Coordinates of C-alpha atoms and ligand atoms in Angstrom, one line a residue:
X272 CA 80.4 76.9 78.5
X273 CA 81.9 80.2 79.4
X274 CA 82.0 82.7 76.4
X275 CA 85.4 83.2 76.4
X276 CA 85.5 86.9 74.6
X277 CA 83.6 88.1 77.7
X278 CA 86.5 87.4 79.9
X279 CA 89.2 90.1 80.3
X280 CA 92.5 90.3 81.2
X281 CA 94.1 93.4 82.2
X282 CA 97.3 92.3 80.4
X283 CA 95.7 92.0 77.2
X284 CA 95.6 95.9 76.8
X285 CA 97.4 97.2 73.5
X286 CA 100.9 97.9 74.2
X287 CA 102.8 100.4 71.4
X288 CA 105.8 102.5 71.8
X289 CA 106.4 104.9 74.7
X290 CA 103.1 104.3 75.9
X291 CA 103.6 101.0 76.2
X292 CA 106.7 101.5 78.3
X293 CA 104.3 103.9 80.6
X294 CA 101.9 101.1 80.5
X295 CA 104.2 98.6 82.2
X296 CA 105.9 100.9 84.4
X297 CA 102.5 101.9 85.9
X298 CA 101.3 98.3 85.8
X299 CA 104.7 97.3 87.6
X300 CA 104.5 100.1 90.5
X301 CA 101.0 98.9 90.6
X302 CA 101.6 95.2 91.4
X303 CA 104.5 96.4 93.8
X304 CA 102.0 98.3 96.0
X305 CA 99.5 95.6 96.0
X306 CA 97.2 97.5 93.8
X307 CA 95.0 95.8 91.2
X308 CA 96.5 96.4 87.6
X309 CA 93.0 98.0 86.3
X310 CA 89.7 99.3 87.2
X311 CA 87.2 96.4 86.6
X312 CA 83.4 96.6 86.4
X313 CA 80.5 94.0 85.6
X314 CA 77.3 94.4 85.8
X315 CA 73.4 93.2 84.2
X316 CA 73.7 95.8 81.7
X317 CA 76.1 97.0 78.8
X318 CA 74.8 100.5 79.2
X319 CA 75.5 100.5 83.4
X320 CA 78.6 99.2 82.6
X321 CA 79.7 101.9 80.4
X322 CA 78.0 104.4 82.8
X323 CA 80.4 103.0 85.5
X324 CA 83.4 103.3 83.0
X325 CA 82.6 107.3 82.3
X326 CA 82.4 107.7 86.0
X327 CA 85.5 106.5 86.6
X328 CA 87.4 108.0 83.7
X329 CA 86.0 111.4 85.2
X330 CA 88.0 110.8 88.1
X331 CA 85.4 109.1 90.3
X332 CA 86.5 105.9 92.7
X333 CA 84.5 102.9 92.8
X334 CA 82.1 104.3 95.3
X335 CA 81.2 107.2 92.7
X336 CA 80.7 104.5 90.1
X337 CA 78.5 102.3 92.0
X338 CA 76.3 105.1 92.3
X339 CA 76.2 105.8 88.6
X340 CA 75.7 102.1 87.9
X341 CA 73.1 101.7 90.5
X342 CA 71.0 104.9 88.9
X343 CA 71.7 103.4 85.3
X344 CA 70.3 100.1 85.8
X345 CA 67.2 101.7 87.5
X346 CA 66.7 103.3 84.0
X347 CA 67.9 100.3 82.0
X348 CA 66.7 97.3 84.0
X349 CA 63.3 98.7 85.4
X350 CA 62.4 94.9 86.1
X351 CA 65.2 94.7 88.7
X352 CA 65.9 97.4 90.7
X353 CA 65.0 101.1 91.0
X354 CA 64.6 104.5 92.9
X355 CA 61.5 102.8 94.1
X356 CA 63.4 99.7 95.9
X357 CA 66.4 99.1 97.8
X358 CA 69.2 97.1 98.4
X359 CA 72.8 96.4 100.0
X360 CA 75.8 97.8 98.7
X361 CA 79.0 96.1 100.5
X362 CA 81.8 98.4 100.6
X363 CA 85.6 98.1 100.9
X364 CA 87.8 101.4 101.1
X365 CA 91.5 100.7 100.5
X366 CA 93.0 103.6 102.4
X367 CA 91.7 102.0 105.6
X368 CA 90.2 98.6 105.0
X369 CA 87.1 99.8 106.3
X370 CA 84.5 97.2 105.2
X371 CA 80.7 98.2 105.7
X372 CA 77.5 97.1 104.2
X373 CA 75.2 100.1 103.6
X374 CA 71.7 99.2 104.3
X375 CA 69.1 100.6 101.9
X376 CA 66.3 98.1 102.2
X377 CA 63.1 98.9 102.2
X378 CA 61.1 99.4 105.4
X379 CA 57.3 98.8 106.2
X380 CA 55.0 101.5 106.0
X381 CA 54.2 102.9 109.6
X382 CA 50.7 102.0 109.4
X383 CA 51.9 98.6 108.2
X384 CA 49.9 95.4 110.1
X385 CA 50.9 91.8 110.9
X386 CA 47.6 90.7 109.1
X387 CA 47.6 93.5 106.7
X388 CA 47.6 90.8 103.7
X389 CA 45.4 88.2 105.2
X390 CA 41.4 87.9 104.8
X391 CA 38.6 87.5 107.5
X392 CA 39.4 83.8 107.6
X393 CA 43.0 84.7 108.2
X394 CA 44.1 83.2 104.9
X395 CA 46.8 85.1 103.1
X396 CA 44.7 87.2 100.2
X397 CA 46.5 86.1 96.5
X398 CA 49.0 88.7 95.4
X399 CA 48.0 91.4 97.9
X400 CA 51.6 91.7 98.5
X401 CA 52.8 91.6 95.1
X402 CA 50.7 93.8 92.7
X403 CA 49.8 97.3 93.6
X404 CA 51.1 100.1 95.9
X405 CA 49.6 98.2 99.1
X406 CA 52.7 95.9 98.1
X407 CA 55.3 98.3 98.5
X408 CA 57.7 99.0 101.2
X409 CA 59.6 102.5 101.7
X410 CA 62.2 102.8 99.3
X411 CA 66.2 103.0 100.6
X412 CA 67.6 103.5 96.9
X413 CA 67.8 107.0 96.8
X414 CA 68.6 107.8 100.2
X415 CA 71.7 105.0 100.0
X416 CA 73.0 106.3 96.7
X417 CA 73.0 109.8 98.4
X418 CA 74.7 108.3 101.6
X419 CA 77.6 106.5 99.4
X420 CA 78.4 109.7 97.3
X421 CA 78.6 111.6 100.4
X422 CA 80.8 109.3 102.6
X423 CA 82.6 107.4 100.3
X424 CA 82.5 108.9 96.8
X425 CA 84.9 111.5 95.3
X426 CA 82.3 113.2 92.8
X427 CA 79.1 115.2 93.4
X428 CA 75.9 113.8 92.8
X429 CA 75.0 115.7 89.8
X430 CA 78.2 114.0 88.2
X431 CA 77.8 110.7 89.1
X432 CA 73.9 110.4 88.4
X433 CA 74.3 112.2 85.1
X434 CA 74.8 109.1 82.9
X435 CA 71.5 107.8 84.5
X436 CA 69.7 111.2 83.7
X437 CA 70.7 111.0 80.1
X438 CA 69.7 107.2 79.6
X439 CA 66.4 108.0 81.3
X440 CA 66.0 111.1 78.9
X441 CA 67.6 109.9 75.5
X442 CA 66.2 106.5 76.1
X443 CA 67.7 103.4 75.6
X444 CA 66.8 100.5 72.9
X445 CA 64.6 97.7 74.1
X446 CA 66.3 94.1 74.8
X447 CA 65.4 90.7 74.8
X448 CA 65.5 90.6 78.4
X449 CA 63.1 93.4 79.0
X450 CA 60.7 91.6 76.7
X451 CA 60.6 88.7 78.7
X452 CA 60.1 90.3 82.0
X453 CA 57.5 92.7 80.6
X454 CA 55.9 89.7 79.5
X455 CA 55.8 87.8 82.7
X456 CA 53.9 90.9 84.4
X457 CA 51.8 92.2 81.4
X458 CA 48.8 91.9 83.2
X459 CA 49.8 93.7 86.3
X460 CA 51.6 96.5 84.4
X461 CA 48.5 97.1 82.2
X462 CA 46.4 97.3 85.2
X463 CA 48.3 100.6 86.2
X464 CA 48.1 103.5 84.0
X465 CA 51.3 105.1 84.8
X466 CA 53.1 102.0 84.7
X467 CA 51.6 100.8 81.4
X468 CA 52.2 104.5 79.7
X469 CA 56.1 103.9 81.0
X470 CA 56.7 100.4 80.0
X471 CA 54.2 99.4 77.4
X472 CA 53.3 100.8 73.8
X473 CA 49.7 100.9 73.2
X474 CA 49.5 98.3 76.3
X475 CA 51.6 95.8 74.6
X476 CA 55.3 94.9 75.1
X477 CA 57.6 97.4 73.1
X478 CA 59.3 95.8 70.3
X479 CA 63.2 94.6 70.4
X480 CA 65.2 97.9 69.8
X481 CA 62.3 100.4 70.3
X482 CA 63.7 103.5 72.4
X483 CA 62.2 103.8 76.0
X484 CA 62.3 107.0 77.1
X485 CA 61.4 107.7 80.8
X486 CA 61.1 111.7 80.9
X487 CA 59.6 111.9 84.5
X488 CA 62.3 109.5 85.9
X489 CA 64.9 111.9 84.3
X490 CA 63.5 114.6 86.0
X491 CA 63.3 112.7 89.6
X492 CA 67.1 111.9 88.8
X493 CA 67.7 115.4 88.1
X494 CA 65.8 116.8 91.3
X495 CA 68.2 114.1 93.7
X496 CA 71.3 115.1 91.6
X497 CA 70.6 118.8 92.4
X498 CA 69.0 118.8 96.1
X499 CA 70.0 115.1 97.3
X500 CA 68.1 112.4 98.8
X501 CA 65.8 115.1 100.5
X502 CA 64.4 115.8 96.9
X503 CA 63.0 112.2 96.9
X504 CA 61.8 111.9 100.7
X505 CA 60.6 115.6 101.2
X506 CA 58.9 118.1 99.1
X507 CA 56.9 117.9 95.6
X508 CA 58.3 114.4 94.8
X509 CA 57.4 112.8 98.1
X510 CA 54.1 114.5 98.1
X511 CA 53.2 112.9 94.5
X512 CA 54.6 109.2 96.0
X513 CA 52.1 109.6 98.9
X514 CA 49.4 111.1 96.7
X515 CA 49.5 108.2 94.2
X516 CA 50.6 105.4 96.4
X517 CA 46.9 106.3 99.0
X518 CA 44.7 107.0 95.7
X519 CA 45.1 103.5 94.7
X520 CA 44.8 101.5 98.2
X521 CA 48.3 101.8 99.8
X522 CA 49.3 102.9 103.0
X523 CA 52.0 105.5 102.7
X524 CA 52.2 108.7 104.7
X525 CA 54.6 111.7 104.2
X526 CA 56.1 110.7 107.7
X527 CA 57.3 107.2 106.1
X528 CA 59.5 108.8 103.6
X529 CA 60.8 111.4 106.1
X530 CA 61.8 108.9 108.3
X531 CA 63.6 106.5 106.0
X532 CA 67.2 106.2 107.3
X533 CA 70.5 104.3 105.7
X534 CA 71.8 102.0 108.2
X535 CA 75.4 101.1 108.0
X536 CA 76.1 97.7 109.5
X537 CA 79.1 95.4 110.1
X538 CA 79.1 92.7 107.3
X539 CA 79.1 88.8 108.4
X540 CA 82.5 87.4 108.2
X541 CA 83.3 83.6 108.0
X542 CA 86.9 82.0 107.5
X543 CA 86.8 78.9 105.2
X544 CA 90.1 77.1 104.1
X545 CA 92.2 80.1 104.8
X546 CA 89.9 82.5 103.3
X547 CA 87.9 85.5 104.6
X548 CA 84.0 85.4 103.3
X549 CA 82.5 88.8 103.6
X550 CA 78.8 89.1 103.1
X551 CA 75.5 90.8 103.7
X552 CA 74.5 91.0 107.3
X553 CA 70.9 90.9 108.6
X554 CA 68.3 92.1 107.3
X555 CA 69.5 89.8 104.5
X556 CA 69.9 86.3 105.6
X557 CA 72.7 86.0 102.5
X558 CA 75.8 86.1 105.0
X559 CA 74.2 84.2 107.8
X560 CA 73.1 81.5 105.7
X561 CA 76.5 81.4 103.8
X562 CA 78.4 81.5 107.3
X563 CA 76.2 78.5 108.5
X564 CA 77.2 76.7 105.2
X565 CA 80.5 77.0 105.1
X566 CA 80.9 76.2 108.9
X567 CA 79.0 73.0 108.0
X568 CA 81.5 72.4 105.3
X569 CA 84.6 72.9 107.5
X570 CA 83.3 70.0 109.4
X571 CA 82.4 68.1 106.6
X572 CA 85.2 68.6 103.7
X573 CA 84.3 68.4 100.2
X574 CA 87.9 67.3 99.4
X575 CA 88.3 64.1 97.6
X576 CA 84.4 63.9 97.6
X577 CA 82.9 62.3 94.1
X578 CA 81.0 64.4 91.9
X579 CA 77.6 63.0 93.4
X580 CA 79.0 62.8 96.9
X581 CA 79.7 66.6 96.8
X582 CA 76.5 67.6 95.5
X583 CA 74.4 65.5 98.3
X584 CA 76.6 67.5 100.7
X585 CA 76.3 71.0 99.5
X586 CA 72.3 69.9 99.3
X587 CA 72.1 68.7 102.9
X588 CA 74.1 72.0 104.0
X589 CA 71.7 74.1 101.9
X590 CA 68.8 72.4 103.6
X591 CA 70.1 73.1 107.1
X592 CA 70.5 76.4 106.9
X593 CA 67.4 77.3 104.8
X594 CA 65.5 75.5 107.8
X595 CA 67.3 77.9 110.0
X596 CA 66.2 81.1 107.9
X597 CA 62.7 80.2 108.1
X598 CA 62.7 79.6 112.0
X599 CA 65.2 82.3 113.2
X600 CA 65.8 84.9 110.9
X601 CA 64.5 88.6 110.6
X602 CA 65.2 92.3 111.0
X603 CA 67.5 92.0 114.4
X604 CA 66.5 95.9 114.9
X605 CA 63.0 94.5 115.7
X606 CA 63.1 90.8 116.7
X607 CA 65.8 89.1 118.9
X608 CA 67.9 86.6 116.3
X609 CA 70.0 84.1 118.3
X610 CA 72.8 85.1 115.9
X611 CA 75.9 84.1 118.0
X612 CA 74.6 80.6 118.1
X613 CA 73.6 80.4 114.5
X614 CA 77.1 81.6 113.3
X615 CA 79.1 79.3 116.1
X616 CA 81.4 76.8 114.7
X617 CA 80.4 74.6 117.2
X618 CA 76.7 74.5 116.4
X619 CA 77.6 74.1 112.6
X620 CA 79.7 70.9 113.6
X621 CA 76.6 69.3 115.7
X622 CA 74.1 70.2 112.7
X623 CA 76.6 68.9 110.1
X624 CA 77.2 65.5 112.0
X625 CA 73.4 65.0 111.2
X626 CA 74.2 64.6 107.6
X627 CA 73.7 60.9 106.3
X628 CA 76.1 60.7 103.2
X629 CA 74.0 57.9 102.1
X630 CA 70.5 59.4 102.6
X631 CA 68.5 62.8 102.0
X632 CA 67.1 64.1 105.0
X633 CA 63.2 65.1 104.5
X634 CA 62.3 68.6 105.0
X635 CA 59.0 67.5 107.5
X636 CA 56.7 70.0 106.7
X637 CA 53.9 70.3 103.7
X638 CA 55.9 71.3 100.6
X639 CA 54.5 73.2 97.5
X640 CA 55.6 74.4 94.4
X641 CA 56.4 78.4 94.0
X642 CA 57.8 80.6 91.4
X643 CA 61.5 80.6 90.3
X644 CA 63.1 83.9 91.2
X645 CA 64.4 85.9 88.4
X646 CA 64.3 89.6 89.9
X647 CA 66.7 91.7 91.2
X648 CA 70.2 92.8 90.0
X649 CA 73.9 92.3 91.1
X650 CA 76.9 94.4 90.4
X651 CA 80.7 94.3 90.9
X652 CA 83.4 97.1 90.8
X653 CA 86.8 97.4 91.8
X654 CA 88.9 100.5 91.2
X655 CA 92.8 100.5 90.9
X656 CA 93.1 101.9 94.4
X657 CA 91.8 98.7 95.7
X658 CA 88.3 100.0 96.7
X659 CA 85.7 97.8 96.1
X660 CA 81.9 97.4 95.8
X661 CA 79.5 94.5 95.6
X662 CA 75.8 95.3 95.1
X663 CA 72.6 93.3 95.1
X664 CA 69.5 95.8 94.5
X665 CA 66.1 94.8 94.0
X666 CA 62.6 96.0 93.9
X667 CA 61.5 92.4 94.3
X668 CA 59.3 90.8 91.9
X669 CA 59.9 91.6 87.9
X670 CA 59.2 95.4 87.8
X671 CA 57.8 95.2 91.0
X672 CA 54.6 96.2 92.3
X673 CA 53.8 97.5 88.5
X674 CA 53.0 100.5 90.0
X675 CA 54.4 104.2 88.8
X676 CA 53.7 107.1 91.2
X677 CA 51.9 109.4 88.4
X678 CA 54.3 112.4 87.6
X679 CA 57.5 110.8 89.4
X680 CA 58.4 107.8 86.7
X681 CA 59.5 106.1 90.1
X682 CA 58.3 102.1 89.9
X683 CA 57.4 100.7 93.0
X684 CA 58.8 97.6 94.6
X685 CA 56.6 94.8 96.1
X686 CA 59.3 94.3 98.8
X687 CA 56.4 93.6 101.3
X688 CA 56.3 90.1 100.0
X689 CA 59.5 89.2 101.3
X690 CA 57.9 89.3 104.8
X691 CA 56.2 86.4 106.3
X692 CA 52.4 87.2 105.8
X693 CA 51.6 84.5 108.0
X694 CA 54.0 81.9 110.2
X695 CA 54.4 79.4 107.9
X696 CA 53.0 80.3 104.5
X697 CA 55.1 80.5 101.7
X698 CA 56.0 84.0 99.8
X699 CA 56.0 84.4 96.0
X700 CA 59.7 81.8 96.1
X701 CA 58.1 79.5 98.1
X702 CA 60.4 80.6 101.5
X703 CA 58.8 80.6 104.8
X704 CA 59.2 82.4 107.9
X705 CA 57.7 82.9 111.2
X706 CA 57.4 85.6 113.7
X707 CA 60.7 86.8 113.2
X708 CA 60.0 88.0 109.9
X709 CA 56.4 89.1 110.6
X710 CA 55.4 92.3 109.5
X711 CA 55.7 95.3 111.9
X712 CA 55.9 99.2 111.3
X713 CA 59.0 100.2 110.5
X714 CA 60.7 96.9 110.2
X715 CA 62.8 95.6 107.2
X716 CA 61.6 92.5 105.6
X717 CA 64.2 89.7 105.3
X718 CA 66.3 89.4 102.1
X719 CA 68.2 86.7 100.4
X720 CA 70.7 89.4 98.4
X721 CA 74.3 88.1 99.0
X722 CA 76.7 90.6 97.9
X723 CA 80.0 89.2 98.7
X724 CA 83.9 89.6 99.1
X725 CA 86.2 86.7 99.3
X726 CA 89.9 87.7 100.5
X727 CA 93.0 85.6 100.5
X728 CA 96.7 86.7 100.7
X729 CA 96.7 85.9 97.2
X730 CA 93.5 86.7 96.0
X731 CA 90.1 88.8 96.3
X732 CA 86.7 87.9 94.6
X733 CA 83.7 90.1 94.3
X734 CA 80.7 88.7 93.5
X735 CA 76.8 88.2 93.4
X736 CA 73.6 87.4 91.5
X737 CA 70.0 88.0 91.7
X738 CA 67.4 85.1 91.8
X739 CA 65.1 85.5 94.6
X740 CA 65.4 82.4 97.2
X741 CA 68.1 81.1 95.1
X742 CA 70.7 84.0 95.4
X743 CA 72.4 82.6 98.3
X744 CA 72.9 78.8 97.1
X745 CA 74.3 80.3 93.9
X746 CA 76.6 82.5 95.8
X747 CA 77.9 79.2 97.6
X748 CA 78.8 77.5 94.5
X749 CA 80.4 80.5 93.1
X750 CA 82.6 81.4 96.1
X751 CA 83.5 77.6 96.4
X752 CA 84.7 77.7 92.8
X753 CA 86.6 81.1 93.6
X754 CA 88.1 79.6 96.9
X755 CA 89.1 76.2 95.0
X756 CA 91.0 78.2 92.5
X757 CA 88.8 78.1 89.5
X758 CA 88.9 80.9 86.7
X759 CA 86.1 83.5 87.3
X760 CA 84.2 82.7 84.0
X761 CA 83.6 79.2 85.8
X762 CA 82.0 80.6 88.6
X763 CA 79.5 82.9 86.7
X764 CA 79.1 79.9 84.1
X765 CA 78.6 76.9 86.1
X766 CA 75.5 74.4 86.2
X767 CA 73.7 75.3 89.3
X768 CA 71.3 73.2 91.6
X769 CA 69.8 74.5 95.0
X770 CA 67.6 73.3 97.5
X771 CA 65.9 75.5 100.4
X772 CA 64.3 73.1 102.9
X773 CA 60.9 73.7 101.5
X774 CA 59.7 72.8 99.3
X775 CA 61.4 69.5 99.6
X776 CA 63.3 69.4 96.2
X777 CA 66.7 69.8 94.7
X778 CA 66.1 72.5 91.6
X779 CA 68.4 71.6 88.9
X780 CA 69.5 73.7 85.9
X781 CA 69.1 72.2 82.4
X782 CA 72.5 70.4 82.0
X783 CA 74.0 70.9 85.5
X784 CA 73.9 67.2 86.5
X785 CA 74.1 64.1 84.2
X786 CA 71.4 61.8 84.2
X787 CA 73.6 59.3 86.4
X788 CA 73.9 61.6 89.0
X789 CA 70.7 62.2 89.0
X790 CA 69.7 59.0 89.6
X791 CA 72.1 58.4 92.2
X792 CA 70.5 61.3 93.9
X793 CA 66.9 59.8 93.6
X794 CA 68.4 56.3 94.9
X795 CA 69.5 58.5 98.3
X796 CA 65.9 59.9 98.6
X797 CA 66.1 63.0 97.3
X798 CA 63.1 64.4 95.1
X799 CA 64.3 66.3 92.0
X800 CA 63.2 69.2 90.0
X801 CA 64.7 69.1 86.6
X802 CA 64.2 73.1 85.6
X803 CA 63.1 74.1 81.9
X804 CA 65.1 77.4 82.1
X805 CA 68.6 78.5 83.6
X806 CA 68.4 80.9 86.7
X807 CA 70.7 83.5 88.1
X808 CA 72.9 86.7 86.3
X809 CA 76.2 86.5 88.4
X810 CA 78.6 89.4 88.0
X811 CA 82.0 88.8 89.0
X812 CA 85.6 90.1 89.6
X813 CA 88.6 88.3 90.8
X814 CA 92.0 90.4 91.6
X815 CA 95.3 88.4 92.0
X816 CA 96.9 90.4 94.5
X817 CA 100.8 89.1 93.9
X818 CA 100.4 89.7 90.4
X819 CA 98.1 92.6 90.1
X820 CA 96.0 90.8 87.1
X821 CA 92.5 91.3 87.3
X822 CA 89.7 89.1 85.8
X823 CA 86.1 90.1 85.3
X824 CA 83.1 88.3 83.8
X825 CA 79.4 88.4 83.4
X826 CA 76.9 85.6 83.3
X827 CA 76.2 84.3 80.3
X828 CA 72.9 83.6 81.0
X829 CA 72.0 87.4 80.8
X830 CA 72.9 90.3 78.4
X831 CA 75.4 91.8 81.0
X832 CA 78.8 92.8 80.6
X833 CA 82.1 93.0 82.2
X834 CA 84.8 95.9 81.5
X835 CA 88.6 96.3 82.4
X836 CA 90.2 99.2 82.3
X837 CA 94.1 99.2 82.2
X838 CA 94.3 102.7 81.4
X839 CA 91.2 104.9 81.6
X840 CA 91.7 105.9 78.0
X841 CA 92.3 102.7 77.0
X842 CA 89.0 100.9 78.2
X843 CA 89.1 97.4 77.0
X844 CA 85.4 96.3 77.2
X845 CA 83.3 93.7 75.8
X846 CA 79.5 92.7 76.0
X847 CA 77.3 89.9 75.4
X848 CA 74.7 89.5 72.8
X849 CA 72.5 92.4 72.1
X850 CA 75.4 94.7 71.8
X851 CA 73.8 98.0 73.2
X852 CA 76.0 101.1 72.7
X853 CA 75.4 104.0 74.9
X854 CA 73.6 106.5 72.7
X855 CA 76.1 109.1 71.0
X856 CA 76.1 112.4 72.7
X857 CA 75.7 111.4 76.3
X858 CA 78.7 113.0 78.0
X859 CA 79.4 114.3 81.4
X860 CA 78.3 117.5 82.0
Ligands
LIG1037 N1 63.6 90.7 97.1 C1 64.5 89.7 97.1 C2 65.5 89.7 98.1 O1 65.5 90.6 98.8 O2 65.7 88.4 98.5

């Protein structure tokens, strides 16, 4: 069950005396102008939420807060995202309604080749695209942060990066999630000396509560704060990155870093039951798959189905959309993708007609088990002007490539594993692809990250989650909850299930479906995989446009926190277990 303590309603702010009266006036005015009654932030780490809050208090907008949160997550959640990674920032600017996806996805180095992870027999070399610098794409996060600050923010980078610099310099206490993720990647972290030094203590997982300082990362962040993204992609830091990568078997060049560009892309938009769903466009598969699934559900409505019929229908819709992912999707700047056809309601209706409510449709191809995605991070921000950000960021596997470029503090991604190393071969998450997602120099690898807005006349939802290939099915379940009018705490806490075409299994979180429902699904021909552990870490915000009320929730599976700020001087902030406080003395310059 959701932890109700973590759900915050703007109207619960303390109201006293004249201050009360002023607040009511402000709130009423806000409602009358159709603006949110408060700022809201939900992130996967309390210190990142606090960083966003500080920046909003300093006069920043949601975009400045997004820069502060992204950089702070790079410090306190090094297993999820970072300067050495990339991501997608979905923005809505209130003043003109502009909606844009900032594509800060990594790209393949210019020396990359389609067969770079294959041996002489043409087989995929195990872990070659996961551990070490050969697995790393050219990072996009530093360029994206500078771009967002410059074109959408109100504050200079020196201000919006200051909380992250403080966290890197002064340190943060090790939490249980850090320990679990470091345990998962311990062998690889031990293998690469600068990563071992930065993230382990004498080669072991740091104890709970130990303060982890990252002075080299603080210096890199400071250089970016002072000189912008050029400090990362050019000059001394860039030279160190390239030298370290090449010294350990990687293929980066100075040209790779200098040639990196952020791309502004139109998001994918789909209409479903009087709602407008806005999500990530290629090179993420997220928005395309969400659109396909929602279009199929328009043809085969969920209304009035029994719970088990509903699960069966959702699984069959997921199966079909993920099958198309494997066949058709890749970086559309490099390969032709039949996007109009894939997104057309007519195509979805034809596919939906093939769904038999009594029988599972087998996914015809060899199937093998795969790792379960725990990586990546998501945050959501709304400010009182109505600006909003949904951002999903990654370095791929927990702790990425487990390789830190010496003297930079930058942990590199292993996002190259998101390419299809060989047509039909599964990646770490069991996802397959073909030529469309083959490796090519400068190409962006296909992603599942799905930062999403759901909009109607009455409500606006901002949501997303980490979780590898399961991101898209989690966002589907969450946005259906939003559209069906459930409260925000239900979207983040609900039991989850997932199907990705191959392996041909329904993955089910512990307790998400009852024994009877599972038996019924098995009788329809579904193969079931009951998971030992939960997955996902959704961060969500809901704004009721009519009343102005804002609610927010952080997934109870994680240690994240959500915050509402009805008035900057009276933050209503909660956080989940772990209760990490921003260290005293960390203030904006
Ligand atoms: N690396 C996870 C994703 O982009 O989907």
